[in-house]
mmCIF file with all atom_site columns, C-alpha atoms in Angstrom:
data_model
loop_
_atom_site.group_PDB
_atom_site.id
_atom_site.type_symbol
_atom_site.label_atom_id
_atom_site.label_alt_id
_atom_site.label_comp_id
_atom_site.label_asym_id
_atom_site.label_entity_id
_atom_site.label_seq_id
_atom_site.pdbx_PDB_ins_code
_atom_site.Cartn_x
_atom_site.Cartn_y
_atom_site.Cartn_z
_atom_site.occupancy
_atom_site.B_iso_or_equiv
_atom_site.pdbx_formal_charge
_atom_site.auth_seq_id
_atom_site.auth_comp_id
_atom_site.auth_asym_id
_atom_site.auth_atom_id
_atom_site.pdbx_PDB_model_num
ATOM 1   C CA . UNK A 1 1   ? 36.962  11.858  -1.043  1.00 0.00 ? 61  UNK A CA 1
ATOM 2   C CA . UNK A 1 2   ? 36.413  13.979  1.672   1.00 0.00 ? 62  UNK A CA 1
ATOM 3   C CA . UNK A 1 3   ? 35.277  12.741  5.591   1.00 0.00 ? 63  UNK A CA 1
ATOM 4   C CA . UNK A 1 4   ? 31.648  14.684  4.872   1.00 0.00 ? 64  UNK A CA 1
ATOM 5   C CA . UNK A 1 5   ? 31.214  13.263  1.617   1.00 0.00 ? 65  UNK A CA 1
ATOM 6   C CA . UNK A 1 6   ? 31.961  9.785   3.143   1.00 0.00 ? 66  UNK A CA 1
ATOM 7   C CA . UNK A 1 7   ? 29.973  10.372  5.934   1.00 0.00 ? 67  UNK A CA 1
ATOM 8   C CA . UNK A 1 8   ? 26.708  11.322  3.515   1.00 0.00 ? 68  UNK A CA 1
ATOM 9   C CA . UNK A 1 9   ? 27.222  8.488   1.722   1.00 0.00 ? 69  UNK A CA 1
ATOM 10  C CA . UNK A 1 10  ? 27.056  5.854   4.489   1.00 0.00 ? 70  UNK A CA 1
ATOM 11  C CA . UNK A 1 11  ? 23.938  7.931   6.229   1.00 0.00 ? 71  UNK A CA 1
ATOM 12  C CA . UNK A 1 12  ? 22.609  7.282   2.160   1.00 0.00 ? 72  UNK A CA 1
ATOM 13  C CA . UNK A 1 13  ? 23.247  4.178   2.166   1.00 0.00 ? 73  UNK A CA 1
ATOM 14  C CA . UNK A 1 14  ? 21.611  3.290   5.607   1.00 0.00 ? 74  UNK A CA 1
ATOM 15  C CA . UNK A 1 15  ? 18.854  5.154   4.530   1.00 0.00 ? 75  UNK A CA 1
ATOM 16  C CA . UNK A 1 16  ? 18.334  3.116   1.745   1.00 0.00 ? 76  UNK A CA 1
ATOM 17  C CA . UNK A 1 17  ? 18.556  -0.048  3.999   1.00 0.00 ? 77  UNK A CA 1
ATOM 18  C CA . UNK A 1 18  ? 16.561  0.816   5.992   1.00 0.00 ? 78  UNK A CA 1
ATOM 19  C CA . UNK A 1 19  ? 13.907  1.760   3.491   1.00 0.00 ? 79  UNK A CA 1
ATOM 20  C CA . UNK A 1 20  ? 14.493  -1.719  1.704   1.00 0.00 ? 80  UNK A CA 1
ATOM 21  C CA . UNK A 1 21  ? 12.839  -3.500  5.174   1.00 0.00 ? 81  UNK A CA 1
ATOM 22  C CA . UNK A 1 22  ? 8.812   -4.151  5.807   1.00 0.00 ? 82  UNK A CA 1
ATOM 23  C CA . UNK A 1 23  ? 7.317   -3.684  8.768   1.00 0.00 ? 83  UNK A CA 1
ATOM 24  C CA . UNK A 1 24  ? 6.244   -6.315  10.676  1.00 0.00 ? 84  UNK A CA 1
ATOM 25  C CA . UNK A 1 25  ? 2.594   -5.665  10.044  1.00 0.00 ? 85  UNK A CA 1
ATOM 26  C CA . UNK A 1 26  ? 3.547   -5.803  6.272   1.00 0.00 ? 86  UNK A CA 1
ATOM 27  C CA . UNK A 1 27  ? 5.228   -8.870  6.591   1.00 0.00 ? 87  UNK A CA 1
ATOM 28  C CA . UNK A 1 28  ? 2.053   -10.220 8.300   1.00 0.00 ? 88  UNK A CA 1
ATOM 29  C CA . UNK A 1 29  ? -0.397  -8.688  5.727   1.00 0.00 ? 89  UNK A CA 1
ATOM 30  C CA . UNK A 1 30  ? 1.681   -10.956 3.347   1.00 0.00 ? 90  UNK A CA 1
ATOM 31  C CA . UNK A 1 31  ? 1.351   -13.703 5.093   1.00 0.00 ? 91  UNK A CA 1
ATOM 32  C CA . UNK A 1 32  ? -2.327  -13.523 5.567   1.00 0.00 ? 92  UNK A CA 1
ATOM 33  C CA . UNK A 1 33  ? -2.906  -12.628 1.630   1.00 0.00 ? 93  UNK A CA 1
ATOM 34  C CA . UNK A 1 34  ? -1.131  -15.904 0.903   1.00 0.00 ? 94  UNK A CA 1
ATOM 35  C CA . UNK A 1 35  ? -2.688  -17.842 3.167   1.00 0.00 ? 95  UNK A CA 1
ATOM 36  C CA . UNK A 1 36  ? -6.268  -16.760 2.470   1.00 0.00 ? 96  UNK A CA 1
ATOM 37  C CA . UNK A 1 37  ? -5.857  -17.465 -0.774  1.00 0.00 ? 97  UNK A CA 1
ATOM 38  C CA . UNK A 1 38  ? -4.263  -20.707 -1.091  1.00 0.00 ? 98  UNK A CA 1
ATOM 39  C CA . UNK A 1 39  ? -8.229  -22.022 -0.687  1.00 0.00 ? 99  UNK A CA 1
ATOM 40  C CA . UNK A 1 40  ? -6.744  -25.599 -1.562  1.00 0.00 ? 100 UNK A CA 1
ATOM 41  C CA . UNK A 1 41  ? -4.432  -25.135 1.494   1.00 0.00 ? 101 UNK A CA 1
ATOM 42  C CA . UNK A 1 42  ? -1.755  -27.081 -0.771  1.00 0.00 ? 102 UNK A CA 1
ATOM 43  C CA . UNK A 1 43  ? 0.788   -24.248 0.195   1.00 0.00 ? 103 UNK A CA 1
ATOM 44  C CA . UNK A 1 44  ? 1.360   -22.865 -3.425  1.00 0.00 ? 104 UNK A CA 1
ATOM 45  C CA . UNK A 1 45  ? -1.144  -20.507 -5.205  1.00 0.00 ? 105 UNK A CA 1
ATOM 46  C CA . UNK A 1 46  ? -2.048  -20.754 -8.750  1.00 0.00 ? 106 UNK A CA 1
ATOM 47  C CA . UNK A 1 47  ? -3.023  -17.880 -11.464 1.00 0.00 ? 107 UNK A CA 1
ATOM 48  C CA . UNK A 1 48  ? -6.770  -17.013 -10.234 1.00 0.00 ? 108 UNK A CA 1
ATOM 49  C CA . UNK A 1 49  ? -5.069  -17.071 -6.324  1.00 0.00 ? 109 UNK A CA 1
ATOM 50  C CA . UNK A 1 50  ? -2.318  -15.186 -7.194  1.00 0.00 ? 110 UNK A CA 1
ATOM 51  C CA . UNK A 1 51  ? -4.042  -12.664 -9.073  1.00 0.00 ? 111 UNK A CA 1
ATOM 52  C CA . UNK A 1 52  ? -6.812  -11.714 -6.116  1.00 0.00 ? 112 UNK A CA 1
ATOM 53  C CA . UNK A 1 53  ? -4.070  -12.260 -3.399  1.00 0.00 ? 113 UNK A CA 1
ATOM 54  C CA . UNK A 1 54  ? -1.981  -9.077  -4.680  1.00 0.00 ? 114 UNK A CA 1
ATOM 55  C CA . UNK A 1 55  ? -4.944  -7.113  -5.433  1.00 0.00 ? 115 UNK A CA 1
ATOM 56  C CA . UNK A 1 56  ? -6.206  -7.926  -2.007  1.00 0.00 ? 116 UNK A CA 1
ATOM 57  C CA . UNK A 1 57  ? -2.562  -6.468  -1.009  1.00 0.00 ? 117 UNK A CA 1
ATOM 58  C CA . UNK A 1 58  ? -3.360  -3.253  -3.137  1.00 0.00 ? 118 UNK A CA 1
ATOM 59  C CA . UNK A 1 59  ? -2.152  -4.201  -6.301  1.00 0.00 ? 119 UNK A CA 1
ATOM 60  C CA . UNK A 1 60  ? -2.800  -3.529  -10.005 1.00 0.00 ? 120 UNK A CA 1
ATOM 61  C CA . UNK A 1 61  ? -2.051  -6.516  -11.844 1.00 0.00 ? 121 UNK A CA 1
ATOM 62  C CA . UNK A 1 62  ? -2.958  -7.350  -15.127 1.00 0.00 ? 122 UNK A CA 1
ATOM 63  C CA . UNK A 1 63  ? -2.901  -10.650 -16.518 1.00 0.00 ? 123 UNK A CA 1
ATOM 64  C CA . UNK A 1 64  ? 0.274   -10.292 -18.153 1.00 0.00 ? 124 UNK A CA 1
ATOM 65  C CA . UNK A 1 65  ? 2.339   -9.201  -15.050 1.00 0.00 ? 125 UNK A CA 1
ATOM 66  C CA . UNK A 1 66  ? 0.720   -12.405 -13.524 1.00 0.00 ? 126 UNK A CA 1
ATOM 67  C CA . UNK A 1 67  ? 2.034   -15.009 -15.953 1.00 0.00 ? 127 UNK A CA 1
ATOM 68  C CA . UNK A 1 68  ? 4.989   -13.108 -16.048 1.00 0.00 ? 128 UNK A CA 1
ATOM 69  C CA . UNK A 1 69  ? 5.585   -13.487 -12.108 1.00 0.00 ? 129 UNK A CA 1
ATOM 70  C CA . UNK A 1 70  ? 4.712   -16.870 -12.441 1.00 0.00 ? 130 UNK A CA 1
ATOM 71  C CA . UNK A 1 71  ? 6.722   -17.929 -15.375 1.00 0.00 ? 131 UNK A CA 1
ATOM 72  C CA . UNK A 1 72  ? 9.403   -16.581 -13.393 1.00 0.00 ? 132 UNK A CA 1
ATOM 73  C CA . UNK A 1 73  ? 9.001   -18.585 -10.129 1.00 0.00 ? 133 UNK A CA 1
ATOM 74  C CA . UNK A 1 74  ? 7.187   -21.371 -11.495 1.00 0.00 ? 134 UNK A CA 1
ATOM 75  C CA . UNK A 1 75  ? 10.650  -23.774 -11.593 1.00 0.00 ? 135 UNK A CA 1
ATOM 76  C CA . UNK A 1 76  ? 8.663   -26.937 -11.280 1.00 0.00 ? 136 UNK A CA 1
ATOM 77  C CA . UNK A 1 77  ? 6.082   -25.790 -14.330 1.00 0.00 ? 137 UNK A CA 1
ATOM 78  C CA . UNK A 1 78  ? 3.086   -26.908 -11.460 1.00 0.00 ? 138 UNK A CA 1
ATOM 79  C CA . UNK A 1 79  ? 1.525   -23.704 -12.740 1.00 0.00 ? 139 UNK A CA 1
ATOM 80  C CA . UNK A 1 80  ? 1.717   -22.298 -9.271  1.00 0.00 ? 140 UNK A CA 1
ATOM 81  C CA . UNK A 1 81  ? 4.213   -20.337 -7.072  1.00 0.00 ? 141 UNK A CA 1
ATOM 82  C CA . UNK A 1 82  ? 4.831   -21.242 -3.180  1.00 0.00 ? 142 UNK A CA 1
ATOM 83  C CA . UNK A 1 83  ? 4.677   -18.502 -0.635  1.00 0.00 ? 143 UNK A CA 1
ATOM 84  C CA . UNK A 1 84  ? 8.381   -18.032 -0.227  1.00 0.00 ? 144 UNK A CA 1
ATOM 85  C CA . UNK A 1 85  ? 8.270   -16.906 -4.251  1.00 0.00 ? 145 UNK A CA 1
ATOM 86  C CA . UNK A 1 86  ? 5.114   -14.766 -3.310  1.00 0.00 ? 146 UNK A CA 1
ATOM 87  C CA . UNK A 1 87  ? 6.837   -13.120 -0.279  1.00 0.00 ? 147 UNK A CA 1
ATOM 88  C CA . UNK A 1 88  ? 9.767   -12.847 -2.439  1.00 0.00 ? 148 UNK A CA 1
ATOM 89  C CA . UNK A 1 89  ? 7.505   -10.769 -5.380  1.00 0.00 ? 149 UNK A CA 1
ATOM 90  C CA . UNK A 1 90  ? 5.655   -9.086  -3.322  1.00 0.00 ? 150 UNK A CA 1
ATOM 91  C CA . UNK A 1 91  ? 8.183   -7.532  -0.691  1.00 0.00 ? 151 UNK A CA 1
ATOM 92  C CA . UNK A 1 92  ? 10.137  -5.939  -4.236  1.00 0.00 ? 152 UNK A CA 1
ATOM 93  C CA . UNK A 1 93  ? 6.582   -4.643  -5.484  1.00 0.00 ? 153 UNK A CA 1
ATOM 94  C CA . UNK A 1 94  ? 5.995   -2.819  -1.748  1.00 0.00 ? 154 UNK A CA 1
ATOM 95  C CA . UNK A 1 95  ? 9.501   -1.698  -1.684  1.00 0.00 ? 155 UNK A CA 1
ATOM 96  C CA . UNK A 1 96  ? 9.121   -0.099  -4.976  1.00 0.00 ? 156 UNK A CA 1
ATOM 97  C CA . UNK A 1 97  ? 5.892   1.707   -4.518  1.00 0.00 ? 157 UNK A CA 1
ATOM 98  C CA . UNK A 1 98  ? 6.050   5.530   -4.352  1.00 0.00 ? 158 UNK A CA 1
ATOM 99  C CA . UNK A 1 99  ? 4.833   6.580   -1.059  1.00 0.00 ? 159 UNK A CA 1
ATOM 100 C CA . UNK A 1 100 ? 3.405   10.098  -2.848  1.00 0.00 ? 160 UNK A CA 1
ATOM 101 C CA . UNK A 1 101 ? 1.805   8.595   -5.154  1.00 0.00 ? 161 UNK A CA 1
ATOM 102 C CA . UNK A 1 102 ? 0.216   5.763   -2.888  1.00 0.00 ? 162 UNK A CA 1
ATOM 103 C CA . UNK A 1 103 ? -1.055  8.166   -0.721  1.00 0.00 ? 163 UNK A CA 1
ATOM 104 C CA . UNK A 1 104 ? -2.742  10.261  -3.592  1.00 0.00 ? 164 UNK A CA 1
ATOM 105 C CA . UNK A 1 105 ? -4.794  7.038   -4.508  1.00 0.00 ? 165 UNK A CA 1
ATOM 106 C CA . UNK A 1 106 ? -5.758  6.514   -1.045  1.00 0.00 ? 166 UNK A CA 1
ATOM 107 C CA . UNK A 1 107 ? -7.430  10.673  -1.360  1.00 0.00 ? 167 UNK A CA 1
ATOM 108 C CA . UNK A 1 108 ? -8.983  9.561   -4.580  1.00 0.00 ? 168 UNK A CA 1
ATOM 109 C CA . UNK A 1 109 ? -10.424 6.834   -2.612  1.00 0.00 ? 169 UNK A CA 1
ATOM 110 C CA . UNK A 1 110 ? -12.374 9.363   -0.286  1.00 0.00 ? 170 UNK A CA 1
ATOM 111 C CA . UNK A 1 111 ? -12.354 12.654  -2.626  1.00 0.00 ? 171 UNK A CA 1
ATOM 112 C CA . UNK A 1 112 ? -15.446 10.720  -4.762  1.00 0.00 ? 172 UNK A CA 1
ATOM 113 C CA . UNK A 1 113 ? -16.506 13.803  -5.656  1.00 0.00 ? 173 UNK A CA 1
ATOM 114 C CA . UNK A 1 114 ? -12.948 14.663  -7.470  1.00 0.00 ? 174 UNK A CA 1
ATOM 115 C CA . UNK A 1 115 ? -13.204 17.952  -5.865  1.00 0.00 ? 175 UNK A CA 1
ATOM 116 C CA . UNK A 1 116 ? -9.555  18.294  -4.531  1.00 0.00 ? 176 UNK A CA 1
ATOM 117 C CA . UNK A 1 117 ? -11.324 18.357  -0.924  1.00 0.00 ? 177 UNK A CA 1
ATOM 118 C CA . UNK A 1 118 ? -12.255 15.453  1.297   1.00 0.00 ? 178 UNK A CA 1
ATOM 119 C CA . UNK A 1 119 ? -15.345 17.281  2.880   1.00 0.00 ? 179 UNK A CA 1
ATOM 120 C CA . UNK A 1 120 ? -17.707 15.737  6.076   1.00 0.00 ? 180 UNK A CA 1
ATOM 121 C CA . UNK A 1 121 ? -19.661 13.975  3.214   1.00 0.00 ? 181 UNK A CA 1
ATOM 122 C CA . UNK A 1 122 ? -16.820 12.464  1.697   1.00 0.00 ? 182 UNK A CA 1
ATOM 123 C CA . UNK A 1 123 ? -15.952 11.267  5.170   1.00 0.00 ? 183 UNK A CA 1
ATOM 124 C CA . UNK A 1 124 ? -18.984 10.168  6.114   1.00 0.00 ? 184 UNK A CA 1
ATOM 125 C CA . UNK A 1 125 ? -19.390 7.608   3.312   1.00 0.00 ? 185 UNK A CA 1
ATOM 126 C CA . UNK A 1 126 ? -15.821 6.067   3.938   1.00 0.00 ? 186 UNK A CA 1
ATOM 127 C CA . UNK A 1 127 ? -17.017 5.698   7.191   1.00 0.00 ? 187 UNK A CA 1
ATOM 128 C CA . UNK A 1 128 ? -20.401 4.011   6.672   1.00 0.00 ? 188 UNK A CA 1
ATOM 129 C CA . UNK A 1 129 ? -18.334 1.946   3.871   1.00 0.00 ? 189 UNK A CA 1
ATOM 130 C CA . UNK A 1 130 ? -15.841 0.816   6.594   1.00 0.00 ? 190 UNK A CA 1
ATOM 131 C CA . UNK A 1 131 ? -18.677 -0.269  8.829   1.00 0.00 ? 191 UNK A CA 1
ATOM 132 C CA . UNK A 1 132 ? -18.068 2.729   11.662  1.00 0.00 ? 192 UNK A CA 1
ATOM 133 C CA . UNK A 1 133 ? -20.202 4.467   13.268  1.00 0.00 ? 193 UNK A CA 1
ATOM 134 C CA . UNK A 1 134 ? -18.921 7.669   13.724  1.00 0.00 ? 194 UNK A CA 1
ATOM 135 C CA . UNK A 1 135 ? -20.565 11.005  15.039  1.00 0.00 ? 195 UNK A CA 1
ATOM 136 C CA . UNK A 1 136 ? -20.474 14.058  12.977  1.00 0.00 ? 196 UNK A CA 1
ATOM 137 C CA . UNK A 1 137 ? -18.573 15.581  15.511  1.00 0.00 ? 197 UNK A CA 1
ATOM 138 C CA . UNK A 1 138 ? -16.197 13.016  15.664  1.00 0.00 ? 198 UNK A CA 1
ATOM 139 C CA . UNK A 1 139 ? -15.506 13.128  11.860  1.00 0.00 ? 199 UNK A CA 1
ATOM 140 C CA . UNK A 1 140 ? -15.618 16.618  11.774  1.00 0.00 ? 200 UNK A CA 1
ATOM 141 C CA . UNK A 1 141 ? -12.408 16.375  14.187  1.00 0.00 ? 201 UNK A CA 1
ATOM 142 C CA . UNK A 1 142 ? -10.594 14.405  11.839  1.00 0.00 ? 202 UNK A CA 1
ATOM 143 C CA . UNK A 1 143 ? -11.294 17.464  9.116   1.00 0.00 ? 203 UNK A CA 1
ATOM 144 C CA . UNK A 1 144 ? -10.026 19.526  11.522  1.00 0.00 ? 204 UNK A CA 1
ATOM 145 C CA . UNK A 1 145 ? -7.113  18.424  12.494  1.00 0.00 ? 205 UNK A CA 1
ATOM 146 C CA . UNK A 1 146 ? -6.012  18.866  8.489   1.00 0.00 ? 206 UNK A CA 1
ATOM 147 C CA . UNK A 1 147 ? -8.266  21.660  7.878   1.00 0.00 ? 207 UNK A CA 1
ATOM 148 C CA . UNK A 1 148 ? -5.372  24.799  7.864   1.00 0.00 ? 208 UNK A CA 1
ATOM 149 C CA . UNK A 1 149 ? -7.614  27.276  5.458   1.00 0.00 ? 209 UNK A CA 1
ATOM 150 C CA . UNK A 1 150 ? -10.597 27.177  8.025   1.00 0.00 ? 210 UNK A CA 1
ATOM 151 C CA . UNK A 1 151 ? -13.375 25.712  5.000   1.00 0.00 ? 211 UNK A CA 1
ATOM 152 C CA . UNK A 1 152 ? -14.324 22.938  6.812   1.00 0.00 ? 212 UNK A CA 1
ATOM 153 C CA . UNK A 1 153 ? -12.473 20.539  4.648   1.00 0.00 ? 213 UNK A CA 1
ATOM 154 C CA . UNK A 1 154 ? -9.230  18.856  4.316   1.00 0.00 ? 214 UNK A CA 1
ATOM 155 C CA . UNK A 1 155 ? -7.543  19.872  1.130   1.00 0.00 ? 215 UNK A CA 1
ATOM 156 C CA . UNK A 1 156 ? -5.360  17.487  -1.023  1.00 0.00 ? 216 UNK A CA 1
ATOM 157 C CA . UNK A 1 157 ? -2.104  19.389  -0.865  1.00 0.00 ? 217 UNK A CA 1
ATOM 158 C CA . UNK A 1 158 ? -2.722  19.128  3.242   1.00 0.00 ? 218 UNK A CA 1
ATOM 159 C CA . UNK A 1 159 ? -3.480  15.543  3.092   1.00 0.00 ? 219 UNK A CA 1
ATOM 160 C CA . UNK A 1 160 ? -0.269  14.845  1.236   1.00 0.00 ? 220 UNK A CA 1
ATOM 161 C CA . UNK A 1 161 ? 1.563   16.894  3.290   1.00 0.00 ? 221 UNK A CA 1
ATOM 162 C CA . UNK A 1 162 ? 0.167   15.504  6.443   1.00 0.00 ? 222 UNK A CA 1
ATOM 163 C CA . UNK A 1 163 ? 1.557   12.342  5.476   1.00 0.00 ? 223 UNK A CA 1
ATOM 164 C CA . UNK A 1 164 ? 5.230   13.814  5.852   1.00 0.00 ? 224 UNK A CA 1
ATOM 165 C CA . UNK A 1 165 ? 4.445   15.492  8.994   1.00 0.00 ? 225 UNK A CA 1
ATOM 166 C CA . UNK A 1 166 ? 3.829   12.329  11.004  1.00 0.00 ? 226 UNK A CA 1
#
Protein backbone atom coordinates (compact mmCIF):
# COMPACT_ATOMS: atom_id res chain seq x y z
CA UNK A 1 0.00 0.00 0.00
CA UNK A 2 1.34 3.10 -0.88
CA UNK A 3 2.34 6.23 1.83
CA UNK A 4 -0.76 8.40 0.06
CA UNK A 5 -3.10 5.70 0.17
CA UNK A 6 -2.18 5.19 3.90
CA UNK A 7 -2.22 8.60 4.57
CA UNK A 8 -6.09 8.94 3.04
CA UNK A 9 -7.06 6.29 4.94
CA UNK A 10 -6.09 7.52 8.43
CA UNK A 11 -7.42 11.31 7.42
CA UNK A 12 -10.82 8.76 6.59
CA UNK A 13 -10.75 7.31 9.40
CA UNK A 14 -10.38 10.48 11.65
CA UNK A 15 -12.96 11.87 9.75
CA UNK A 16 -15.20 9.35 10.61
CA UNK A 17 -14.27 9.78 14.37
CA UNK A 18 -14.71 12.70 14.49
CA UNK A 19 -18.12 12.64 12.88
CA UNK A 20 -19.13 9.73 15.37
CA UNK A 21 -18.88 12.62 18.45
CA UNK A 22 -21.97 15.10 19.62
CA UNK A 23 -21.53 18.32 20.43
CA UNK A 24 -21.78 19.41 23.66
CA UNK A 25 -25.04 21.20 23.12
CA UNK A 26 -26.32 17.79 21.74
CA UNK A 27 -25.22 16.00 24.56
CA UNK A 28 -27.12 18.57 26.70
CA UNK A 29 -30.31 18.55 24.51
CA UNK A 30 -30.22 14.80 25.54
CA UNK A 31 -29.96 15.32 28.76
CA UNK A 32 -32.72 17.78 29.07
CA UNK A 33 -35.20 15.47 26.80
CA UNK A 34 -34.61 12.77 29.40
CA UNK A 35 -34.96 14.64 32.17
CA UNK A 36 -38.14 16.50 31.20
CA UNK A 37 -39.66 13.58 30.59
CA UNK A 38 -39.01 11.30 33.33
CA UNK A 39 -42.26 13.35 35.01
CA UNK A 40 -42.05 10.59 37.86
CA UNK A 41 -38.41 11.76 38.40
CA UNK A 42 -37.72 7.88 39.13
CA UNK A 43 -34.66 8.20 36.67
CA UNK A 44 -35.95 5.65 33.98
CA UNK A 45 -38.63 6.55 31.34
CA UNK A 46 -41.33 4.31 30.30
CA UNK A 47 -43.18 3.84 26.70
CA UNK A 48 -45.48 7.15 26.66
CA UNK A 49 -41.96 9.12 28.06
CA UNK A 50 -39.88 7.61 25.77
CA UNK A 51 -41.94 8.06 22.87
CA UNK A 52 -42.49 12.16 23.34
CA UNK A 53 -38.83 12.47 24.65
CA UNK A 54 -37.32 11.49 21.06
CA UNK A 55 -39.88 13.27 19.20
CA UNK A 56 -39.19 16.25 21.35
CA UNK A 57 -35.42 15.49 20.09
CA UNK A 58 -36.75 15.49 16.39
CA UNK A 59 -37.60 12.10 15.97
CA UNK A 60 -40.05 9.92 14.00
CA UNK A 61 -40.87 7.06 16.00
CA UNK A 62 -43.53 4.81 15.60
CA UNK A 63 -44.73 2.55 18.11
CA UNK A 64 -42.94 -0.31 16.90
CA UNK A 65 -39.38 1.25 16.91
CA UNK A 66 -40.38 2.16 20.57
CA UNK A 67 -41.00 -1.32 21.94
CA UNK A 68 -38.32 -2.36 19.92
CA UNK A 69 -35.75 0.13 21.71
CA UNK A 70 -37.16 -0.84 24.77
CA UNK A 71 -37.25 -4.54 24.48
CA UNK A 72 -33.75 -4.06 23.77
CA UNK A 73 -32.62 -2.11 26.88
CA UNK A 74 -35.28 -3.11 29.08
CA UNK A 75 -32.83 -5.97 30.98
CA UNK A 76 -34.78 -5.76 34.18
CA UNK A 77 -38.39 -6.20 32.17
CA UNK A 78 -39.48 -2.78 34.53
CA UNK A 79 -40.98 -1.73 31.22
CA UNK A 80 -38.73 1.27 31.22
CA UNK A 81 -35.18 2.23 30.04
CA UNK A 82 -32.70 4.48 32.30
CA UNK A 83 -31.03 7.46 30.75
CA UNK A 84 -27.68 5.87 30.17
CA UNK A 85 -29.78 3.31 27.62
CA UNK A 86 -31.56 6.54 26.26
CA UNK A 87 -28.25 8.44 25.75
CA UNK A 88 -26.95 5.28 24.44
CA UNK A 89 -30.11 5.08 21.59
CA UNK A 90 -30.27 8.25 20.97
CA UNK A 91 -26.52 9.37 20.33
CA UNK A 92 -26.58 6.19 17.36
CA UNK A 93 -30.01 7.70 15.98
CA UNK A 94 -28.19 11.48 15.76
CA UNK A 95 -25.09 9.97 14.47
CA UNK A 96 -26.95 8.28 11.78
CA UNK A 97 -29.10 11.07 10.55
CA UNK A 98 -28.30 12.47 7.07
CA UNK A 99 -27.37 15.99 7.45
CA UNK A 100 -28.99 16.70 3.64
CA UNK A 101 -31.79 15.32 4.28
CA UNK A 102 -32.30 16.90 7.88
CA UNK A 103 -31.81 20.09 6.58
CA UNK A 104 -34.45 19.62 3.70
CA UNK A 105 -37.13 18.92 6.49
CA UNK A 106 -36.13 21.87 8.36
CA UNK A 107 -37.06 24.05 4.54
CA UNK A 108 -40.25 22.10 4.48
CA UNK A 109 -40.79 23.41 7.85
CA UNK A 110 -40.76 27.14 6.56
CA UNK A 111 -41.52 26.55 2.63
CA UNK A 112 -45.52 25.98 3.86
CA UNK A 113 -46.42 26.99 0.76
CA UNK A 114 -44.33 23.96 -1.00
CA UNK A 115 -43.18 26.48 -3.41
CA UNK A 116 -39.39 25.57 -3.51
CA UNK A 117 -38.88 29.28 -2.06
CA UNK A 118 -38.89 30.43 1.53
CA UNK A 119 -40.31 33.99 0.69
CA UNK A 120 -40.76 37.15 3.51
CA UNK A 121 -44.19 35.47 4.21
CA UNK A 122 -42.89 32.21 4.80
CA UNK A 123 -40.47 33.90 7.15
CA UNK A 124 -42.63 35.91 8.77
CA UNK A 125 -44.87 33.12 10.10
CA UNK A 126 -41.81 31.05 11.47
CA UNK A 127 -41.10 34.03 13.14
CA UNK A 128 -44.43 34.92 14.77
CA UNK A 129 -44.55 30.93 15.45
CA UNK A 130 -41.18 31.19 17.32
CA UNK A 131 -42.48 34.06 19.39
CA UNK A 132 -39.99 36.91 17.65
CA UNK A 133 -40.62 39.92 16.83
CA UNK A 134 -38.83 40.69 13.94
CA UNK A 135 -38.98 43.79 11.50
CA UNK A 136 -39.56 43.27 7.90
CA UNK A 137 -36.39 44.66 7.30
CA UNK A 138 -34.73 42.54 9.53
CA UNK A 139 -36.20 39.34 7.93
CA UNK A 140 -35.81 40.58 4.69
CA UNK A 141 -31.89 40.52 5.57
CA UNK A 142 -31.96 37.05 6.35
CA UNK A 143 -33.55 36.48 2.56
CA UNK A 144 -30.89 38.32 1.46
CA UNK A 145 -28.12 37.03 2.61
CA UNK A 146 -29.31 33.57 0.60
CA UNK A 147 -31.09 35.36 -2.03
CA UNK A 148 -28.23 34.86 -5.16
CA UNK A 149 -31.02 35.19 -8.17
CA UNK A 150 -32.11 38.74 -6.87
CA UNK A 151 -36.27 37.49 -6.44
CA UNK A 152 -36.48 38.39 -3.12
CA UNK A 153 -36.49 34.88 -1.88
CA UNK A 154 -34.24 32.23 -0.71
CA UNK A 155 -34.42 29.26 -2.99
CA UNK A 156 -34.14 25.58 -1.78
CA UNK A 157 -31.07 24.56 -3.74
CA UNK A 158 -29.40 27.90 -1.89
CA UNK A 159 -30.65 26.93 1.42
CA UNK A 160 -29.10 23.50 1.10
CA UNK A 161 -26.17 24.75 -0.16
CA UNK A 162 -25.82 27.40 2.43
CA UNK A 163 -25.67 24.77 4.87
CA UNK A 164 -22.21 23.53 3.36
CA UNK A 165 -20.90 26.93 3.06
CA UNK A 166 -20.80 27.65 6.79
Amino acid sequence: MSLALRSELVVDKTKRKKRRELSEEQKQEIKDAFELFDTDKDEAIDYHELKVAMRALGFDVKKADVLKILKDYDREATGKITFEDFNEVVTDWILERDPHEEILKAFKLFDDDDSGKISLRNLRRVARELGENMSDEELRAMIEEFDKDGDGESNKSRGVHCYYDW
